[in-house]
């Protein structure tokens, strides 16, 4: 089995950049005149000022707040929260399901900062298993975390999504034709650590949620080390060589 070090390295990088107002800072896409969805639109007086109209994206079932400003991935809608974001539930399981499926909740209930922990070699570009270095590196992150996991209420199961949710996006599990999306199930378990702490565990990471006065918050994200326990130097280096040799598999 190939050890996914390259993908783990992404865990030590912020997921998305937000400005002071909480909006994404992605550069808008410019469209040519040949774009069939770009056209000139009348201004407030009904006159056409020659400026391209906002692209019109088709609504999908359940979308009630108008067209999305960006194309949606299958199974999600653009429905930004109006007014203050509120805690979806004091019950952790109900909170967690809502958190996974709502970009605004992920922004509001990721602690600022949260603690990101991962293998030392990923952050410092050293060799895995080298006893001269610490095993782990920790940093504090002030940006919200957006993951790839969703809760499919129809299947009553956790599934994997191919793209992160952004602020204003909600995952519904319904495509543009009103049919359930075919997201693959994922290995994800919830473990209760204490009355005020739960851990989400997947194959390569542990994410901790802690109870605060008003709600649950994501407080720690720990990327596991696939080289943990390897014998330095030969075994650790041979494992890395094996991984490099299977990079295109």
mmCIF file of C-alpha atoms in Angstrom:
data_model
loop_
_atom_site.group_PDB
_atom_site.id
_atom_site.type_symbol
_atom_site.label_atom_id
_atom_site.label_comp_id
_atom_site.label_asym_id
_atom_site.label_seq_id
_atom_site.Cartn_x
_atom_site.Cartn_y
_atom_site.Cartn_z
ATOM 1 C CA UNK A 1 0.000 0.000 0.000
ATOM 2 C CA UNK A 2 1.363 3.401 -0.908
ATOM 3 C CA UNK A 3 1.863 5.712 2.043
ATOM 4 C CA UNK A 4 0.136 9.010 1.254
ATOM 5 C CA UNK A 5 2.844 11.420 2.501
ATOM 6 C CA UNK A 6 2.177 13.934 -0.275
ATOM 7 C CA UNK A 7 -1.467 14.182 0.651
ATOM 8 C CA UNK A 8 -0.625 14.447 4.352
ATOM 9 C CA UNK A 9 1.573 17.457 3.657
ATOM 10 C CA UNK A 10 -1.520 19.398 2.704
ATOM 11 C CA UNK A 11 -2.702 19.090 6.273
ATOM 12 C CA UNK A 12 0.032 21.496 7.400
ATOM 13 C CA UNK A 13 -1.252 24.226 5.102
ATOM 14 C CA UNK A 14 -4.278 26.505 5.669
ATOM 15 C CA UNK A 15 -7.277 25.290 3.705
ATOM 16 C CA UNK A 16 -8.741 28.587 2.514
ATOM 17 C CA UNK A 17 -7.957 32.274 2.856
ATOM 18 C CA UNK A 18 -10.597 34.616 4.233
ATOM 19 C CA UNK A 19 -10.590 38.396 4.494
ATOM 20 C CA UNK A 20 -11.638 40.336 7.595
ATOM 21 C CA UNK A 21 -15.309 40.022 6.747
ATOM 22 C CA UNK A 22 -15.114 36.233 6.502
ATOM 23 C CA UNK A 23 -15.408 36.179 2.684
ATOM 24 C CA UNK A 24 -13.113 34.194 0.427
ATOM 25 C CA UNK A 25 -10.353 36.080 -1.353
ATOM 26 C CA UNK A 26 -10.310 34.006 -4.520
ATOM 27 C CA UNK A 27 -9.864 36.050 -7.693
ATOM 28 C CA UNK A 28 -13.124 36.221 -9.716
ATOM 29 C CA UNK A 29 -13.162 34.289 -12.972
ATOM 30 C CA UNK A 30 -13.293 36.492 -16.071
ATOM 31 C CA UNK A 31 -15.370 35.268 -18.989
ATOM 32 C CA UNK A 32 -15.008 36.062 -22.654
ATOM 33 C CA UNK A 33 -17.784 37.438 -24.835
ATOM 34 C CA UNK A 34 -18.087 33.983 -26.355
ATOM 35 C CA UNK A 35 -19.219 32.620 -23.023
ATOM 36 C CA UNK A 36 -22.923 31.755 -23.517
ATOM 37 C CA UNK A 37 -23.652 32.522 -19.859
ATOM 38 C CA UNK A 38 -22.055 35.967 -19.933
ATOM 39 C CA UNK A 39 -24.215 38.741 -21.342
ATOM 40 C CA UNK A 40 -24.973 42.427 -20.940
ATOM 41 C CA UNK A 41 -27.685 43.255 -18.407
ATOM 42 C CA UNK A 42 -29.816 46.301 -17.757
ATOM 43 C CA UNK A 43 -28.954 48.530 -14.824
ATOM 44 C CA UNK A 44 -31.378 49.648 -12.135
ATOM 45 C CA UNK A 45 -33.155 51.960 -14.596
ATOM 46 C CA UNK A 46 -33.676 49.168 -17.093
ATOM 47 C CA UNK A 47 -30.862 50.388 -19.361
ATOM 48 C CA UNK A 48 -28.031 48.261 -20.607
ATOM 49 C CA UNK A 49 -24.703 49.731 -19.488
ATOM 50 C CA UNK A 50 -22.644 47.247 -21.493
ATOM 51 C CA UNK A 51 -21.315 45.417 -18.433
ATOM 52 C CA UNK A 52 -21.478 41.629 -18.331
ATOM 53 C CA UNK A 53 -24.346 40.264 -16.278
ATOM 54 C CA UNK A 54 -23.683 37.911 -13.408
ATOM 55 C CA UNK A 55 -23.489 34.346 -14.624
ATOM 56 C CA UNK A 56 -26.777 32.561 -14.099
ATOM 57 C CA UNK A 57 -26.443 29.086 -12.633
ATOM 58 C CA UNK A 58 -29.433 26.704 -12.693
ATOM 59 C CA UNK A 59 -31.217 26.179 -9.422
ATOM 60 C CA UNK A 60 -31.309 22.701 -7.983
ATOM 61 C CA UNK A 61 -34.049 21.287 -5.719
ATOM 62 C CA UNK A 62 -33.990 22.939 -2.309
ATOM 63 C CA UNK A 63 -32.220 26.138 -3.377
ATOM 64 C CA UNK A 64 -34.316 29.123 -2.340
ATOM 65 C CA UNK A 65 -31.900 32.018 -2.134
ATOM 66 C CA UNK A 66 -31.378 32.685 -5.826
ATOM 67 C CA UNK A 67 -28.653 31.584 -8.182
ATOM 68 C CA UNK A 68 -25.201 30.669 -6.955
ATOM 69 C CA UNK A 69 -22.329 33.037 -7.840
ATOM 70 C CA UNK A 70 -20.133 30.038 -8.644
ATOM 71 C CA UNK A 71 -20.925 26.631 -10.139
ATOM 72 C CA UNK A 72 -21.861 24.115 -7.486
ATOM 73 C CA UNK A 73 -20.374 20.680 -7.151
ATOM 74 C CA UNK A 74 -23.046 17.961 -7.300
ATOM 75 C CA UNK A 75 -24.975 17.667 -4.067
ATOM 76 C CA UNK A 76 -24.563 21.187 -2.721
ATOM 77 C CA UNK A 77 -26.387 24.508 -2.782
ATOM 78 C CA UNK A 78 -25.423 28.116 -2.221
ATOM 79 C CA UNK A 79 -27.354 29.271 0.851
ATOM 80 C CA UNK A 80 -25.334 31.636 3.050
ATOM 81 C CA UNK A 81 -26.571 32.039 6.597
ATOM 82 C CA UNK A 82 -28.581 35.207 7.186
ATOM 83 C CA UNK A 83 -27.767 36.864 10.496
ATOM 84 C CA UNK A 84 -25.630 35.376 13.273
ATOM 85 C CA UNK A 85 -24.650 31.721 12.954
ATOM 86 C CA UNK A 86 -26.198 29.711 15.774
ATOM 87 C CA UNK A 87 -25.182 26.404 17.316
ATOM 88 C CA UNK A 88 -27.122 23.634 15.538
ATOM 89 C CA UNK A 89 -27.327 21.422 18.644
ATOM 90 C CA UNK A 90 -25.844 20.840 22.086
ATOM 91 C CA UNK A 91 -26.007 17.119 21.285
ATOM 92 C CA UNK A 92 -22.632 16.354 19.731
ATOM 93 C CA UNK A 93 -23.795 13.881 17.077
ATOM 94 C CA UNK A 94 -26.445 16.277 15.769
ATOM 95 C CA UNK A 95 -23.951 19.144 15.845
ATOM 96 C CA UNK A 96 -21.321 17.083 14.039
ATOM 97 C CA UNK A 97 -23.637 16.061 11.212
ATOM 98 C CA UNK A 98 -24.652 19.693 10.633
ATOM 99 C CA UNK A 99 -21.021 20.870 10.876
ATOM 100 C CA UNK A 100 -19.856 18.454 8.177
ATOM 101 C CA UNK A 101 -22.525 19.658 5.737
ATOM 102 C CA UNK A 102 -22.432 23.444 6.195
ATOM 103 C CA UNK A 103 -19.585 25.771 5.247
ATOM 104 C CA UNK A 104 -20.820 28.591 7.480
ATOM 105 C CA UNK A 105 -20.873 26.313 10.536
ATOM 106 C CA UNK A 106 -17.324 25.214 9.759
ATOM 107 C CA UNK A 107 -16.230 28.847 9.797
ATOM 108 C CA UNK A 108 -18.127 29.715 12.988
ATOM 109 C CA UNK A 109 -17.258 26.636 15.044
ATOM 110 C CA UNK A 110 -13.604 26.089 14.222
ATOM 111 C CA UNK A 111 -11.693 27.490 17.197
ATOM 112 C CA UNK A 112 -9.523 30.496 16.432
ATOM 113 C CA UNK A 113 -6.884 29.397 16.777
ATOM 114 C CA UNK A 114 -7.049 25.625 16.626
ATOM 115 C CA UNK A 115 -3.981 23.438 17.129
ATOM 116 C CA UNK A 116 -2.626 21.646 14.066
ATOM 117 C CA UNK A 117 -0.281 18.745 14.742
ATOM 118 C CA UNK A 118 1.583 16.673 12.195
ATOM 119 C CA UNK A 119 4.840 14.822 11.491
ATOM 120 C CA UNK A 120 7.886 17.060 11.973
ATOM 121 C CA UNK A 121 9.421 16.035 8.636
ATOM 122 C CA UNK A 122 6.446 17.323 6.654
ATOM 123 C CA UNK A 123 6.851 20.843 7.962
ATOM 124 C CA UNK A 124 10.656 20.949 8.038
ATOM 125 C CA UNK A 125 11.532 18.734 5.036
ATOM 126 C CA UNK A 126 13.652 16.335 7.066
ATOM 127 C CA UNK A 127 13.868 12.556 6.893
ATOM 128 C CA UNK A 128 11.102 10.527 8.540
ATOM 129 C CA UNK A 129 12.249 8.663 11.638
ATOM 130 C CA UNK A 130 15.459 10.643 12.149
ATOM 131 C CA UNK A 131 16.034 10.544 15.935
ATOM 132 C CA UNK A 132 17.837 13.887 15.763
ATOM 133 C CA UNK A 133 14.486 15.600 15.213
ATOM 134 C CA UNK A 134 11.211 15.670 17.165
ATOM 135 C CA UNK A 135 8.510 13.355 15.872
ATOM 136 C CA UNK A 136 5.784 16.012 15.828
ATOM 137 C CA UNK A 137 5.391 19.666 14.941
ATOM 138 C CA UNK A 138 2.506 21.799 16.171
ATOM 139 C CA UNK A 139 1.264 25.157 14.953
ATOM 140 C CA UNK A 140 -1.712 27.365 15.748
ATOM 141 C CA UNK A 141 -4.051 28.147 12.833
ATOM 142 C CA UNK A 142 -6.480 31.063 12.765
ATOM 143 C CA UNK A 143 -8.344 30.043 9.610
ATOM 144 C CA UNK A 144 -11.363 27.731 9.521
ATOM 145 C CA UNK A 145 -10.875 24.122 8.552
ATOM 146 C CA UNK A 146 -12.911 22.695 5.674
ATOM 147 C CA UNK A 147 -12.814 18.929 5.310
ATOM 148 C CA UNK A 148 -13.928 16.358 2.745
ATOM 149 C CA UNK A 149 -16.354 14.364 4.899
ATOM 150 C CA UNK A 150 -20.160 14.616 4.813
ATOM 151 C CA UNK A 151 -23.080 12.982 6.588
ATOM 152 C CA UNK A 152 -25.591 11.401 4.205
ATOM 153 C CA UNK A 153 -28.911 11.357 6.073
ATOM 154 C CA UNK A 154 -30.474 9.012 3.501
ATOM 155 C CA UNK A 155 -27.805 6.376 3.977
ATOM 156 C CA UNK A 156 -27.269 7.246 7.649
ATOM 157 C CA UNK A 157 -23.578 7.048 6.873
ATOM 158 C CA UNK A 158 -20.498 9.204 6.483
ATOM 159 C CA UNK A 159 -19.385 9.724 2.892
ATOM 160 C CA UNK A 160 -16.447 11.289 1.094
ATOM 161 C CA UNK A 161 -16.806 14.471 -0.954
ATOM 162 C CA UNK A 162 -14.412 15.450 -3.750
ATOM 163 C CA UNK A 163 -14.332 19.148 -2.888
ATOM 164 C CA UNK A 164 -14.349 21.228 0.267
ATOM 165 C CA UNK A 165 -17.364 23.277 1.260
ATOM 166 C CA UNK A 166 -16.804 27.027 1.150
ATOM 167 C CA UNK A 167 -18.596 29.650 3.235
ATOM 168 C CA UNK A 168 -22.185 29.937 2.018
ATOM 169 C CA UNK A 169 -22.304 26.360 0.734
ATOM 170 C CA UNK A 170 -24.431 23.537 2.099
ATOM 171 C CA UNK A 171 -24.143 19.875 1.173
ATOM 172 C CA UNK A 172 -27.515 18.278 0.460
ATOM 173 C CA UNK A 173 -26.618 14.984 -1.213
ATOM 174 C CA UNK A 174 -29.055 15.799 -4.033
ATOM 175 C CA UNK A 175 -27.818 16.524 -7.551
ATOM 176 C CA UNK A 176 -29.239 18.999 -10.081
ATOM 177 C CA UNK A 177 -31.751 16.361 -11.261
ATOM 178 C CA UNK A 178 -33.163 15.741 -7.794
ATOM 179 C CA UNK A 179 -31.411 12.401 -7.393
ATOM 180 C CA UNK A 180 -29.146 11.363 -4.514
ATOM 181 C CA UNK A 181 -25.459 11.747 -5.256
ATOM 182 C CA UNK A 182 -23.341 8.625 -5.325
ATOM 183 C CA UNK A 183 -20.701 9.686 -2.802
ATOM 184 C CA UNK A 184 -18.599 6.753 -1.608
ATOM 185 C CA UNK A 185 -18.774 5.761 2.076
ATOM 186 C CA UNK A 186 -15.708 6.563 4.133
ATOM 187 C CA UNK A 187 -14.038 5.087 7.196
ATOM 188 C CA UNK A 188 -14.905 7.572 9.911
ATOM 189 C CA UNK A 189 -15.701 6.921 13.532
ATOM 190 C CA UNK A 190 -16.642 9.144 16.463
ATOM 191 C CA UNK A 191 -15.111 8.414 19.852
ATOM 192 C CA UNK A 192 -16.218 10.088 23.066
ATOM 193 C CA UNK A 193 -13.145 11.170 25.006
ATOM 194 C CA UNK A 194 -15.023 12.808 27.890
ATOM 195 C CA UNK A 195 -18.277 14.628 28.603
ATOM 196 C CA UNK A 196 -16.853 17.708 26.868
ATOM 197 C CA UNK A 197 -14.683 16.194 24.154
ATOM 198 C CA UNK A 198 -15.188 13.968 21.110
ATOM 199 C CA UNK A 199 -12.697 12.772 18.503
ATOM 200 C CA UNK A 200 -13.358 12.158 14.810
ATOM 201 C CA UNK A 201 -11.016 9.392 13.672
ATOM 202 C CA UNK A 202 -10.160 8.492 10.081
ATOM 203 C CA UNK A 203 -7.386 6.415 8.576
ATOM 204 C CA UNK A 204 -4.803 9.196 8.686
ATOM 205 C CA UNK A 205 -6.031 11.830 11.145
ATOM 206 C CA UNK A 206 -7.750 12.574 14.439
ATOM 207 C CA UNK A 207 -9.833 15.736 14.781
ATOM 208 C CA UNK A 208 -10.998 16.808 18.234
ATOM 209 C CA UNK A 209 -14.106 18.804 19.137
ATOM 210 C CA UNK A 210 -14.424 20.402 22.575
ATOM 211 C CA UNK A 211 -17.489 21.771 24.355
ATOM 212 C CA UNK A 212 -17.450 25.453 25.204
ATOM 213 C CA UNK A 213 -20.101 27.634 26.822
ATOM 214 C CA UNK A 214 -22.166 28.196 23.676
ATOM 215 C CA UNK A 215 -21.401 25.223 21.426
ATOM 216 C CA UNK A 216 -18.935 22.574 20.243
ATOM 217 C CA UNK A 217 -15.731 23.738 18.548
ATOM 218 C CA UNK A 218 -13.090 22.014 16.441
ATOM 219 C CA UNK A 219 -9.999 22.549 18.597
ATOM 220 C CA UNK A 220 -7.300 20.102 17.405
ATOM 221 C CA UNK A 221 -6.433 18.431 14.104
ATOM 222 C CA UNK A 222 -3.761 15.751 14.203
ATOM 223 C CA UNK A 223 -2.291 14.232 11.042
ATOM 224 C CA UNK A 224 -0.960 10.757 11.864
ATOM 225 C CA UNK A 225 2.536 9.618 10.895
ATOM 226 C CA UNK A 226 2.649 6.656 8.477
ATOM 227 C CA UNK A 227 6.346 6.196 9.361
ATOM 228 C CA UNK A 228 5.713 5.969 13.111
ATOM 229 C CA UNK A 229 7.700 3.134 14.665
ATOM 230 C CA UNK A 230 9.967 2.507 11.643
ATOM 231 C CA UNK A 231 13.568 1.510 12.462
ATOM 232 C CA UNK A 232 16.027 4.274 11.640
ATOM 233 C CA UNK A 233 17.669 4.592 9.195
ATOM 234 C CA UNK A 234 17.282 1.641 6.842
ATOM 235 C CA UNK A 235 13.622 0.769 7.320
ATOM 236 C CA UNK A 236 12.480 4.400 7.346
ATOM 237 C CA UNK A 237 14.407 5.190 4.187
ATOM 238 C CA UNK A 238 13.237 2.052 2.389
ATOM 239 C CA UNK A 239 9.633 2.940 3.227
ATOM 240 C CA UNK A 240 10.117 6.391 1.716
ATOM 241 C CA UNK A 241 11.771 4.902 -1.388
ATOM 242 C CA UNK A 242 8.827 2.504 -1.756
ATOM 243 C CA UNK A 243 6.446 5.423 -1.566
ATOM 244 C CA UNK A 244 8.378 7.384 -4.219
ATOM 245 C CA UNK A 245 8.466 4.379 -6.496
ATOM 246 C CA UNK A 246 4.669 4.126 -6.408
ATOM 247 C CA UNK A 247 3.944 7.819 -6.900
ATOM 248 C CA UNK A 248 2.069 7.220 -10.158
ATOM 249 C CA UNK A 249 0.102 4.180 -9.032
#
